[in-house]
Coordinates of C-alpha atoms and ligand atoms in Angstrom, one line a residue:
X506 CA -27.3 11.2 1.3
X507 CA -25.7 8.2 2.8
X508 CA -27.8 5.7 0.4
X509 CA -28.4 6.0 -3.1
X510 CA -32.2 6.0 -2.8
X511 CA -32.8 3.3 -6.2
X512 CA -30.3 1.2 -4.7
X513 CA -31.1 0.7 -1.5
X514 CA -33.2 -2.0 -0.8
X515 CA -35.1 -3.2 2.0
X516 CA -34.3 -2.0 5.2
X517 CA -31.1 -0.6 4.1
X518 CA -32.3 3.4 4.4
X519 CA -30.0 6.5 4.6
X520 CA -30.2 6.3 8.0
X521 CA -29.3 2.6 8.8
X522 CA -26.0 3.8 6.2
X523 CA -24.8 6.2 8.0
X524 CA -25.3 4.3 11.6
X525 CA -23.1 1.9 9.7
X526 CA -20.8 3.6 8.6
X527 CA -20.3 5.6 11.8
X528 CA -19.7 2.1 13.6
X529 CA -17.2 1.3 10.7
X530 CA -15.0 4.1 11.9
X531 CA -15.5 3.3 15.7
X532 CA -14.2 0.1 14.8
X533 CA -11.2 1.2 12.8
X534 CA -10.4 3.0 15.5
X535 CA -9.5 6.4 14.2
X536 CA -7.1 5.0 12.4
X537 CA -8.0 6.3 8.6
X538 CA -7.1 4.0 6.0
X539 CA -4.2 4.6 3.6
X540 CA -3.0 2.7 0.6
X541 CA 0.8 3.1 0.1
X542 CA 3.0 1.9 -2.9
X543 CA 6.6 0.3 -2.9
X544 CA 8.5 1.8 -5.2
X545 CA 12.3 2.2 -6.2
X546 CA 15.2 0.5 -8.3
X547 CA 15.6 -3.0 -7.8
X548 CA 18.1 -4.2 -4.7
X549 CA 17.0 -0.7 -3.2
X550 CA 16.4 -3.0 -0.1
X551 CA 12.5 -2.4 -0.5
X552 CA 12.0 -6.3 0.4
X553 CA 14.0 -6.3 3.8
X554 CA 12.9 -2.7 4.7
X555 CA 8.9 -3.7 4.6
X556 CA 9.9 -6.8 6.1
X557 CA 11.8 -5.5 9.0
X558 CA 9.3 -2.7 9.3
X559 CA 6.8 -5.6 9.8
X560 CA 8.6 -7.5 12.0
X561 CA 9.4 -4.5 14.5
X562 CA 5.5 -3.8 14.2
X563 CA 4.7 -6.9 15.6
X564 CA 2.9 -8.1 12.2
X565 CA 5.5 -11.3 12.1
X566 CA 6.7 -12.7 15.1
X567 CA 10.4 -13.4 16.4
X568 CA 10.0 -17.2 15.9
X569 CA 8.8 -16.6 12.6
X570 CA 11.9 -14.5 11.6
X571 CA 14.6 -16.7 13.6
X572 CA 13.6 -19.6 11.2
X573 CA 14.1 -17.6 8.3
X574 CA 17.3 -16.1 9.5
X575 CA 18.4 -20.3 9.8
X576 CA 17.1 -21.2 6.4
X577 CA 18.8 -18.0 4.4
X578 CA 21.7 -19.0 6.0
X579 CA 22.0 -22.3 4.4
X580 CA 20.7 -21.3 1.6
X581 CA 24.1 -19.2 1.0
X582 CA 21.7 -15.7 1.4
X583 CA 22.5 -14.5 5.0
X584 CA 20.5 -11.0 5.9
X585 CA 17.9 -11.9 3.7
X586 CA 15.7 -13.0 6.3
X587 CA 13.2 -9.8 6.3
X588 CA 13.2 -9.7 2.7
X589 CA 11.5 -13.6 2.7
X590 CA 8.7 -12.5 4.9
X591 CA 7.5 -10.8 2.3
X592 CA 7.9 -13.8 0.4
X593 CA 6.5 -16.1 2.1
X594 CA 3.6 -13.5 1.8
X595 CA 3.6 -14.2 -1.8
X596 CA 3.5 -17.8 -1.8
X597 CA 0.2 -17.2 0.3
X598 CA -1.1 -15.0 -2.2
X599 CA -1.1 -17.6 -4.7
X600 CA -2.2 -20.4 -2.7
X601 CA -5.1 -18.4 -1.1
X602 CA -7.9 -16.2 -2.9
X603 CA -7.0 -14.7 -6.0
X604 CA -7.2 -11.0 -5.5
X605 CA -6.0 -8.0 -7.3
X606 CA -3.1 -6.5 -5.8
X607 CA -1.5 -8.7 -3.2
X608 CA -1.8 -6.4 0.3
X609 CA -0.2 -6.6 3.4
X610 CA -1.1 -4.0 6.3
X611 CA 1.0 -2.4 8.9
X612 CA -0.8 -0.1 11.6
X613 CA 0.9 2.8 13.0
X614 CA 0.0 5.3 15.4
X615 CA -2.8 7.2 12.8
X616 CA -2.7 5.0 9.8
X617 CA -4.1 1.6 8.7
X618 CA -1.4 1.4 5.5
X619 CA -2.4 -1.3 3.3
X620 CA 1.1 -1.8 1.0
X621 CA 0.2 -2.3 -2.2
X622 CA 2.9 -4.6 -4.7
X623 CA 4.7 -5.4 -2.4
X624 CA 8.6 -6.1 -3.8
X625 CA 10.1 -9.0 -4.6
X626 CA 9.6 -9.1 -8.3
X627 CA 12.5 -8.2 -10.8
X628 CA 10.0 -7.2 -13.3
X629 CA 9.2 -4.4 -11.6
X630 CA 7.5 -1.9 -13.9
X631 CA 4.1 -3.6 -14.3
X632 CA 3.3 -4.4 -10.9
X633 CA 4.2 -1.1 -9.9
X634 CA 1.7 0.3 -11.9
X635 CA -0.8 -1.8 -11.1
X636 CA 0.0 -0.6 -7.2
X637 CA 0.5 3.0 -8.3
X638 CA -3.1 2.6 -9.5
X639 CA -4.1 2.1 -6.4
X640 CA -2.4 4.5 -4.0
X641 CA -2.6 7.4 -2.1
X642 CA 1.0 7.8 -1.6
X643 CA 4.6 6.3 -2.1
X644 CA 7.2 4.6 -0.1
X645 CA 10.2 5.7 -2.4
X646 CA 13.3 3.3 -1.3
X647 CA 16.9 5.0 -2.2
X648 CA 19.7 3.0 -1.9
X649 CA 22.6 5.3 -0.2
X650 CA 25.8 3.4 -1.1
X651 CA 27.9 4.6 -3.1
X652 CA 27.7 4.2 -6.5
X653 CA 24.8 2.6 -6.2
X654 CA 22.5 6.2 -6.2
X655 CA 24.1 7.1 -8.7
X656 CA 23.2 4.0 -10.8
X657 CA 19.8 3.8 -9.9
X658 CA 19.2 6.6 -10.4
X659 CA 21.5 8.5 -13.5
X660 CA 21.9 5.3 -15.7
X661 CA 19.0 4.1 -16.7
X662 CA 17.8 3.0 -13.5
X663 CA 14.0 2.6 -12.5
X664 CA 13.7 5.1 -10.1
X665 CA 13.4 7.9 -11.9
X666 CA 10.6 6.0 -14.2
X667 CA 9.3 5.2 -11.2
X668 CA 8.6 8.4 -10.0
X669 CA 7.2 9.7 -13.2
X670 CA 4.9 6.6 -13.2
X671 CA 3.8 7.4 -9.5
X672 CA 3.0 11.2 -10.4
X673 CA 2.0 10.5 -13.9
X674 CA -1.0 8.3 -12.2
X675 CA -1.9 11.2 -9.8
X676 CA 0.5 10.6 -6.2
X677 CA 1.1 13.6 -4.6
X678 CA 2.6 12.5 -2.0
X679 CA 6.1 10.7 -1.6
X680 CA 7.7 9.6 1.8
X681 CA 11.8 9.2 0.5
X682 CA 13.5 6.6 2.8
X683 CA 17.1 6.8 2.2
X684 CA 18.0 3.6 2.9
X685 CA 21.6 1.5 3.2
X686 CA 22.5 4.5 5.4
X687 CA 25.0 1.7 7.3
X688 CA 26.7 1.4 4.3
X689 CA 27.5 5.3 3.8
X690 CA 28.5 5.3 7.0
X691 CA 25.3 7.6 8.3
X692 CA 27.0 10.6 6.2
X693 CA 25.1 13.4 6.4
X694 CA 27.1 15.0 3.2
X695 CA 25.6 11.7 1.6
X696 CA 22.0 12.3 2.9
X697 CA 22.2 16.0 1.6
X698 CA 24.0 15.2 -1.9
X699 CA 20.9 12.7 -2.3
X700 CA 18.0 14.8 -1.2
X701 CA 19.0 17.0 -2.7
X702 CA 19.8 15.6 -6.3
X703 CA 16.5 13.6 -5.9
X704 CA 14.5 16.4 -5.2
X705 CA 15.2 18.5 -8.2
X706 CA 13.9 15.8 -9.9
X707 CA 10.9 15.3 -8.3
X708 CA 9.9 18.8 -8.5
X709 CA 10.6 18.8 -12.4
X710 CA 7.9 16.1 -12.7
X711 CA 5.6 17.7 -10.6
X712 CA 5.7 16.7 -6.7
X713 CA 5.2 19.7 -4.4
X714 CA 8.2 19.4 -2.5
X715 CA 6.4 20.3 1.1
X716 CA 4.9 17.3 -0.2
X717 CA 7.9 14.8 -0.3
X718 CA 9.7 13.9 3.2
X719 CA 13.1 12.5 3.5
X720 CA 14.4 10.2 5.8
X721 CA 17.9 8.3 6.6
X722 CA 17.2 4.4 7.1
X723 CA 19.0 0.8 7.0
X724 CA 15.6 -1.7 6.5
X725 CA 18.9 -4.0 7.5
X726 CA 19.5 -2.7 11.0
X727 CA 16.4 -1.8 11.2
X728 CA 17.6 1.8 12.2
X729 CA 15.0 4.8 12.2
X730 CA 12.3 2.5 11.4
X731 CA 9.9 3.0 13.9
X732 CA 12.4 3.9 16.5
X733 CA 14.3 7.6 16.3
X734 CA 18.2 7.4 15.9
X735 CA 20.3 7.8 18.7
X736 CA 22.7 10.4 18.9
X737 CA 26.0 8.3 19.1
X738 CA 24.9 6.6 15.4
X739 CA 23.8 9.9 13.4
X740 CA 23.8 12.9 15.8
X741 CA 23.0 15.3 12.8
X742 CA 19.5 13.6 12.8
X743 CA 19.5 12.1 16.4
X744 CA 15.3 12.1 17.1
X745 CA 14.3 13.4 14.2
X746 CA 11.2 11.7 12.7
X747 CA 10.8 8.3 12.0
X748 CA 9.7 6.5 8.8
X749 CA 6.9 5.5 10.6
X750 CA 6.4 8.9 11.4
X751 CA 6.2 10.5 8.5
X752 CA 4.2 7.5 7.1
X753 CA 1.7 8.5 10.1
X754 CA 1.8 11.8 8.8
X755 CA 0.4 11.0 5.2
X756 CA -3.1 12.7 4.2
X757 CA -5.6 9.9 3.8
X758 CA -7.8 10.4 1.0
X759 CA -11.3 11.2 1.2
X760 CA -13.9 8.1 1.8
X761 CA -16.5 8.9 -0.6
X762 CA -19.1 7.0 1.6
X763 CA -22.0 9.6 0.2
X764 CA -20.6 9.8 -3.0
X765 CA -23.1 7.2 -5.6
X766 CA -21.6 3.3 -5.5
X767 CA -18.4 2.8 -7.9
X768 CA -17.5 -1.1 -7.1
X769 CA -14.5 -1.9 -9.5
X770 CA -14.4 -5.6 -9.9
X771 CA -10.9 -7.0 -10.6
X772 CA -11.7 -10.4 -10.8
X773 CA -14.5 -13.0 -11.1
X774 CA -15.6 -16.1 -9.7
X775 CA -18.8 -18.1 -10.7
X776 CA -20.2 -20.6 -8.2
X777 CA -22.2 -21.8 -10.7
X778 CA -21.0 -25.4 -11.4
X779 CA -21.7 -28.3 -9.0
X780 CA -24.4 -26.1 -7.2
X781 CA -27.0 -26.5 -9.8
X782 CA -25.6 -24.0 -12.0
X783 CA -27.8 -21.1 -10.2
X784 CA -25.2 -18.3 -12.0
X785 CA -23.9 -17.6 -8.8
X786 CA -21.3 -14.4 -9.2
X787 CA -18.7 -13.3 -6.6
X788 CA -17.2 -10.2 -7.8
X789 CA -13.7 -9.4 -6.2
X790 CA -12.6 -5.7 -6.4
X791 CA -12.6 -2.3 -4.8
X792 CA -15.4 0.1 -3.7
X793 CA -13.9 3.5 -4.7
X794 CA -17.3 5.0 -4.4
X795 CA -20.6 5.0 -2.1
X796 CA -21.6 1.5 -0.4
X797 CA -23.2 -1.7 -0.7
X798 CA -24.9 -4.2 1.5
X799 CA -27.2 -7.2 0.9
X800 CA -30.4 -6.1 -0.6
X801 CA -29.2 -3.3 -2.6
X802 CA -30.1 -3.2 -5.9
X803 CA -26.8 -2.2 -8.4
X804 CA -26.2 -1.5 -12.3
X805 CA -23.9 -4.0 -13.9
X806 CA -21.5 -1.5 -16.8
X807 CA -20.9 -1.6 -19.4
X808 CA -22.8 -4.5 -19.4
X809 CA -26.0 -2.4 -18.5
X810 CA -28.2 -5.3 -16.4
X811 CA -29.4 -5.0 -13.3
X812 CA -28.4 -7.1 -10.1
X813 CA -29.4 -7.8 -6.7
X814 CA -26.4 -7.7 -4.3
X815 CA -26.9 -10.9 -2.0
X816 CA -23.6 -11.0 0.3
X817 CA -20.5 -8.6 0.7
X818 CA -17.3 -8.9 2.5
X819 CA -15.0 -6.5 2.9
X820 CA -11.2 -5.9 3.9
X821 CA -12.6 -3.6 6.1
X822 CA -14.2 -5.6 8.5
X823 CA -11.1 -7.6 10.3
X824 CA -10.7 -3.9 11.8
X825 CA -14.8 -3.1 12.2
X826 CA -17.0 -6.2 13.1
X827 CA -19.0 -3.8 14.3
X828 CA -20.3 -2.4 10.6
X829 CA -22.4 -5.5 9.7
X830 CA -22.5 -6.7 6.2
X831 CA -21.4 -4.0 3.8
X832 CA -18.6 -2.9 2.3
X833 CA -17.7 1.1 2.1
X834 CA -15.8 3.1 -0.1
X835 CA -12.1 2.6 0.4
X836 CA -12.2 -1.2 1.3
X837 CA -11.5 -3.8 -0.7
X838 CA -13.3 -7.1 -0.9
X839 CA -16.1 -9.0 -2.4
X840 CA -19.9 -8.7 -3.7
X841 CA -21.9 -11.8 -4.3
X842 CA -25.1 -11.5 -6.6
X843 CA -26.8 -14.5 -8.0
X844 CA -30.6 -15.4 -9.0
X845 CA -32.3 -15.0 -12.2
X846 CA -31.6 -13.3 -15.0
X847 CA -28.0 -12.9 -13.9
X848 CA -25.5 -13.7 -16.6
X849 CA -22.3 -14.2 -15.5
X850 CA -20.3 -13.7 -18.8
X851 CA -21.5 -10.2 -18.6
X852 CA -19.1 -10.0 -15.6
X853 CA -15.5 -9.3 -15.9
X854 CA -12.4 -7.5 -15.1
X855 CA -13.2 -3.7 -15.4
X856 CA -16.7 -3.6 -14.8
X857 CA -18.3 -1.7 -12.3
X858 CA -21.2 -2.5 -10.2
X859 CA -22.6 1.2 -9.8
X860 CA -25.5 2.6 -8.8
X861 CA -28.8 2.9 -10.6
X862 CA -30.0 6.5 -10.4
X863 CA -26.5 7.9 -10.7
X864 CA -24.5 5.1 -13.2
X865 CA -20.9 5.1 -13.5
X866 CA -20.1 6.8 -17.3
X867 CA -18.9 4.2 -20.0
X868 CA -17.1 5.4 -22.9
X869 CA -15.2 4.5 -25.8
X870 CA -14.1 7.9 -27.0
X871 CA -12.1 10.7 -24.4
X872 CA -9.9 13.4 -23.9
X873 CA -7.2 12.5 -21.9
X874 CA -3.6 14.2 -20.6
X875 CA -0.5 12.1 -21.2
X876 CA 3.2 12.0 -19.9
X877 CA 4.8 10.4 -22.3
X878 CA 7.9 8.0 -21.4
X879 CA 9.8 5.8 -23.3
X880 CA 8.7 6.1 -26.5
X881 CA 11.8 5.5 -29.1
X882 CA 10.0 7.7 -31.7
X883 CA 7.7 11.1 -31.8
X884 CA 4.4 9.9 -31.4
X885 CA 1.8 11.3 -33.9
X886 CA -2.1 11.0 -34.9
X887 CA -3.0 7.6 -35.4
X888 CA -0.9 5.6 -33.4
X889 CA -1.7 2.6 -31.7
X890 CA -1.3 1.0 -27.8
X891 CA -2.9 -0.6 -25.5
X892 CA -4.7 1.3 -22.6
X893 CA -4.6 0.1 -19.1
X894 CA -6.9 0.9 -16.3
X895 CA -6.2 -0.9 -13.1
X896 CA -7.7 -4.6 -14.0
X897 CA -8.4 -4.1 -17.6
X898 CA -6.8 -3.8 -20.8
X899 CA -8.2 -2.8 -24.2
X900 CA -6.3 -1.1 -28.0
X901 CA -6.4 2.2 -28.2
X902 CA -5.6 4.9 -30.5
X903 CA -4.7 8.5 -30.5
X904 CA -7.1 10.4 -32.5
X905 CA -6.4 13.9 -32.5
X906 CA -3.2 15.6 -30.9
X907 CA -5.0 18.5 -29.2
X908 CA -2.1 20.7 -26.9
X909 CA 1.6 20.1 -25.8
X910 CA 1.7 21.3 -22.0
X911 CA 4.5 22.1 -19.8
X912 CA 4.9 19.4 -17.3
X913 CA 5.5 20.8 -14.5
X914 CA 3.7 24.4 -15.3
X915 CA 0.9 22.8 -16.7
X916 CA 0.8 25.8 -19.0
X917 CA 0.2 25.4 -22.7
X918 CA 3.2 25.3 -25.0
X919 CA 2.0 24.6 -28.4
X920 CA -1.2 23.8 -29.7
X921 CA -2.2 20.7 -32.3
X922 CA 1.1 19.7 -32.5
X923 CA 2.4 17.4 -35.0
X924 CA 4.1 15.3 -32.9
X925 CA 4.9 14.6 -29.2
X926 CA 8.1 13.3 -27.9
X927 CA 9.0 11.3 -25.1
X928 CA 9.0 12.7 -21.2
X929 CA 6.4 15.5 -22.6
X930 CA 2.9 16.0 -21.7
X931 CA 0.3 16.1 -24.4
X932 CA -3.7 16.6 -24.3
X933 CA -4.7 14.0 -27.0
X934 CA -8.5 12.3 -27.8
X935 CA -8.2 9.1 -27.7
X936 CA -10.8 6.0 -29.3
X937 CA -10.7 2.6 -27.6
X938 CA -11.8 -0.5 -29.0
X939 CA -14.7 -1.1 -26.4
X940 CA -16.7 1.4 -23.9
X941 CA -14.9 0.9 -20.5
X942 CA -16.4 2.4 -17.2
X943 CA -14.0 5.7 -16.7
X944 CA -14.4 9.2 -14.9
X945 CA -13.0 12.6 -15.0
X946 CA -10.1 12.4 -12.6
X947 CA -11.1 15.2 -10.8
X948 CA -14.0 13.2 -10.0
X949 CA -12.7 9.7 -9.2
X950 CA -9.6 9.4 -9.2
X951 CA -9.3 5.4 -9.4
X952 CA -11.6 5.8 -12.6
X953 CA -9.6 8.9 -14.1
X954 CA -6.1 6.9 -14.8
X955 CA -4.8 4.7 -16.9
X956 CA -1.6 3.8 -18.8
X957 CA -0.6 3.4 -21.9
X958 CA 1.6 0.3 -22.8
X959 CA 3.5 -0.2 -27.1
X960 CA 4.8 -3.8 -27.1
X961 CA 5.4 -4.9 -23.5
X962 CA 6.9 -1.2 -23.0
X963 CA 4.9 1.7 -20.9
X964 CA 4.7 4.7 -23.2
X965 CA 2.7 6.9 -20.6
X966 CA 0.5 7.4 -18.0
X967 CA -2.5 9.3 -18.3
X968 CA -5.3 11.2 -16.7
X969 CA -8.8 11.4 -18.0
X970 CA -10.2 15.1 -18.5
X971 CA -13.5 15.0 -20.2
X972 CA -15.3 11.7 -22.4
Ligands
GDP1184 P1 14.8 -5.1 -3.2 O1 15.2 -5.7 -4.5 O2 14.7 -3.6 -3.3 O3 13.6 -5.7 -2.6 O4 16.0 -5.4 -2.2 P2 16.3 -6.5 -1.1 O5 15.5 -6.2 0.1 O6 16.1 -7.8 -1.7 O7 17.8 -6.2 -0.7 C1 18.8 -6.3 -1.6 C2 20.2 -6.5 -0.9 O8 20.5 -5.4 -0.1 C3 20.2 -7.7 0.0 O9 21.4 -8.3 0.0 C4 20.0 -7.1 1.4 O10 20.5 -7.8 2.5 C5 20.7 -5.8 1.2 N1 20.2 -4.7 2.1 C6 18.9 -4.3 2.2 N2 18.8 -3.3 3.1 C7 20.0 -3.0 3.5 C8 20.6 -2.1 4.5 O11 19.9 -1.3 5.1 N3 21.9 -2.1 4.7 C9 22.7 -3.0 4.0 N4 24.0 -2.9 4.3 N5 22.3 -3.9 3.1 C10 20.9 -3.9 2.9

């Protein structure tokens, strides 16, 4: 059941799949993939912790940062030398191939972590989400200062919204990195007082708290990184786990390899001009599903038309020469079709190239759950946003207010209300404009989320339940 039997074409049988597949993982050397998520309020130190967490795993070299440390300075931004090799990263981004979510990857012990959104951007909320999307997990950065908690995190600050975001779009797991501990002079009454403020929280939206670790940090120093503190700094957690640790100690997700192809295409590029206009397509995006290879033969939705996949590449294979062409479920990268009777305008962000016996559902009608967050009025029947689903955006509107639910119980509180307020959870039907491709979550969970955006402003995040 490695190959879905209508799509595999050629000499691509369920055999030759799985032989990939199996050489795939020899090549990733045990290391199972995981997609981890930034998150926390802006000047958390998110920037010069990934950067310094980077640097110390050997991803950017000493040169590299000694040159930035010269050019902050006279720039009149001393320390800031970590946080600019992340954006330097983001210059490349722009300059290089367009993709989706800019990645970069660290390696620990267990993990490949691709970190997704990386920080750096002041408008924060809207590149989270589109890295929430696609995560596993979250890297939750808490600045330990002084004051500054408490303003992050009491007044209006983004990291309670972010944290509702993250679990609203299905994380389970958080990794809390305390960070700035320098600056609270590695108090363990501070640690406590935040752990423990935080964590009340992020059981009342719904993380499992034997799912949520905690750990004291300066990304500055550089301190409990990847190397345990000593006992003369903080003797109250002198070789207690890393953040690397407890970033090793993450649950990957499952790899739906046998699952039926799901490729989500982000973004599009036609080769078409200057080539003879053969309607050459490369599709950028992510398998969440299955796998492809040359030869297969996929379902373009909601478009409905059948292609011919002629070359892959996949994010993959810098850590698995050794799989040949294909790309598998959990990698990002690209599929090239092209020949006759391919139209490329039929391609676009939010289509999925999916398998042909088993096609990806397309819908414009569903019943969804929704947290609700910043909405300035009780929403009712009838009104109006746009939903978001990873690379796509289309109008929606609420049709039917079906159940109020507890959110952290799950349990039903009222049915049909009238109204739902904000930080509530609702089960509503909603109608979209246009059929997109979506899924149960319980069945994909890249397919089963989405978000819910009123005038620039996210007004929930959502989970599909049935369409
Ligand atoms: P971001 O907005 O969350 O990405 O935060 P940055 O990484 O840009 O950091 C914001 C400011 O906090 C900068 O001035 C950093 O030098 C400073 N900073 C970051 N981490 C630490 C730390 O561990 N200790 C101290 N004392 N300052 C830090």
């Amino acid at each position: 059941n490695g190959a879905d039997p209508d799509s595999a074409g050629g000499d691509s049988t369920e055999a030759s799949a799985t032989e990939a597949y199996k050489r795939y993982c020899a090549g990733l050397g045990d290391r199972a993939m995981i997609n981890l998520v930034i998150i926390g309020h802006v000047d958390a130190g998110k920037s010069t912790l990934i950067g310094h967490l980077l640097y110390l795993l050997g991803a950017v070299s000493q040169k590299v940062i000694h040159r930035y440390e010269q050019e902050c300075r006279k720039a009149g931004k001393p320390s800031f030398q970590f946080a600019w090799v992340l954006d330097e990263s983001e210059e490349e981004r722009q300059r290089g191939v367009t993709m989706d979510v800019a990645r970069s990857q660290l390696s620990t012990p267990h993990r490949l972590v691709n970190l997704l959104d990386c920080p750096g951007h002041k408008d924060f909320i809207p590149n989270m989400i589109s890295g929430a999307m696609a995560a596993d997990a979250a890297l939750l950065v808490i600045n330990a200062t002084r004051g500054e908690f408490e303003s992050g995190f009491d007044q209006g600050g983004q990291t309670r919204e972010h944290a509702l975001l993250a679990r609203g779009l299905g994380i389970g797991q958080l990794v809390v990195a305390i960070n700035k501990m320098d600056t609270a002079k590695w108090s363990e009454t501070r640690f406590a007082e935040i752990r423990d403020k935080l964590g009340v929280y992020l059981k009342s939206v719904g993380f499992k708290p034997d799912c949520v670790s905690y750990c004291p940090v300066s990304g500055l120093e550089g301190a409990n990184l990847n190397k345990p503190l000593s006992a003369e700094l903080c003797p109250w957690y002198a070789s207690g786990p890393t953040l690397v640790d407890l970033i090793d100690r993450l649950t990957p997700p499952p790899r739906s390899v046998d699952k039926p192809l799901r490729f989500y295409i982000s973004e599009v590029s036609t080769g078409g001009r200057g080539t003879g206009g053969s309607g050459a397509v490369t599709c950028f995006g992510n398998a969440l599903s299955g796998y492809a290879a040359p030869g297969h033969k996929l379902l373009l939705l909601p478009a409905n038309q059948r292609i011919t996949v002629k070359a892959v590449t996949s994010s993959g294979q810098d850590a698995s020469a050794a799989a040949g062409p294909a790309i598998f479920a959990g990698d990002s990268g690209t599929i090239s079709v092209s020949g006759g009777g391919v139209d490329p305008a039929h391609f676009g962000p939010g289509s999925v190239l999916s398998s042909v016996t088993m096609p990806c559902p397309c819908t414009n009608r569903l019943r969804a759950k929704l947290l609700l967050i910043n909405v300035s009025q009780p929403v009712t029947k009838g009104y109006q946003a746009i939903f978001h689903q990873q690379a796509v955006s289309v109008p929606v509107t609420i049709i039917r207010l079906l159940a109020q639910i507890n959110k952290s119980t799950g349990q039903l509180e009222r049915r049909h209300p009238r109204y739902i307020l904000s930080n509530c959870c609702a089960e509503v039907e909603l109608q979209l404009d246009r059929p997109l491709c979506l899924d149960v979550y319980t069945n994909s969970r890249e397919l089963g989320k989405f978000m819910l955006r009123d005038r620039g402003v996210t007004v929930a995040a959502g989970t599909v339940l049935c369409y």
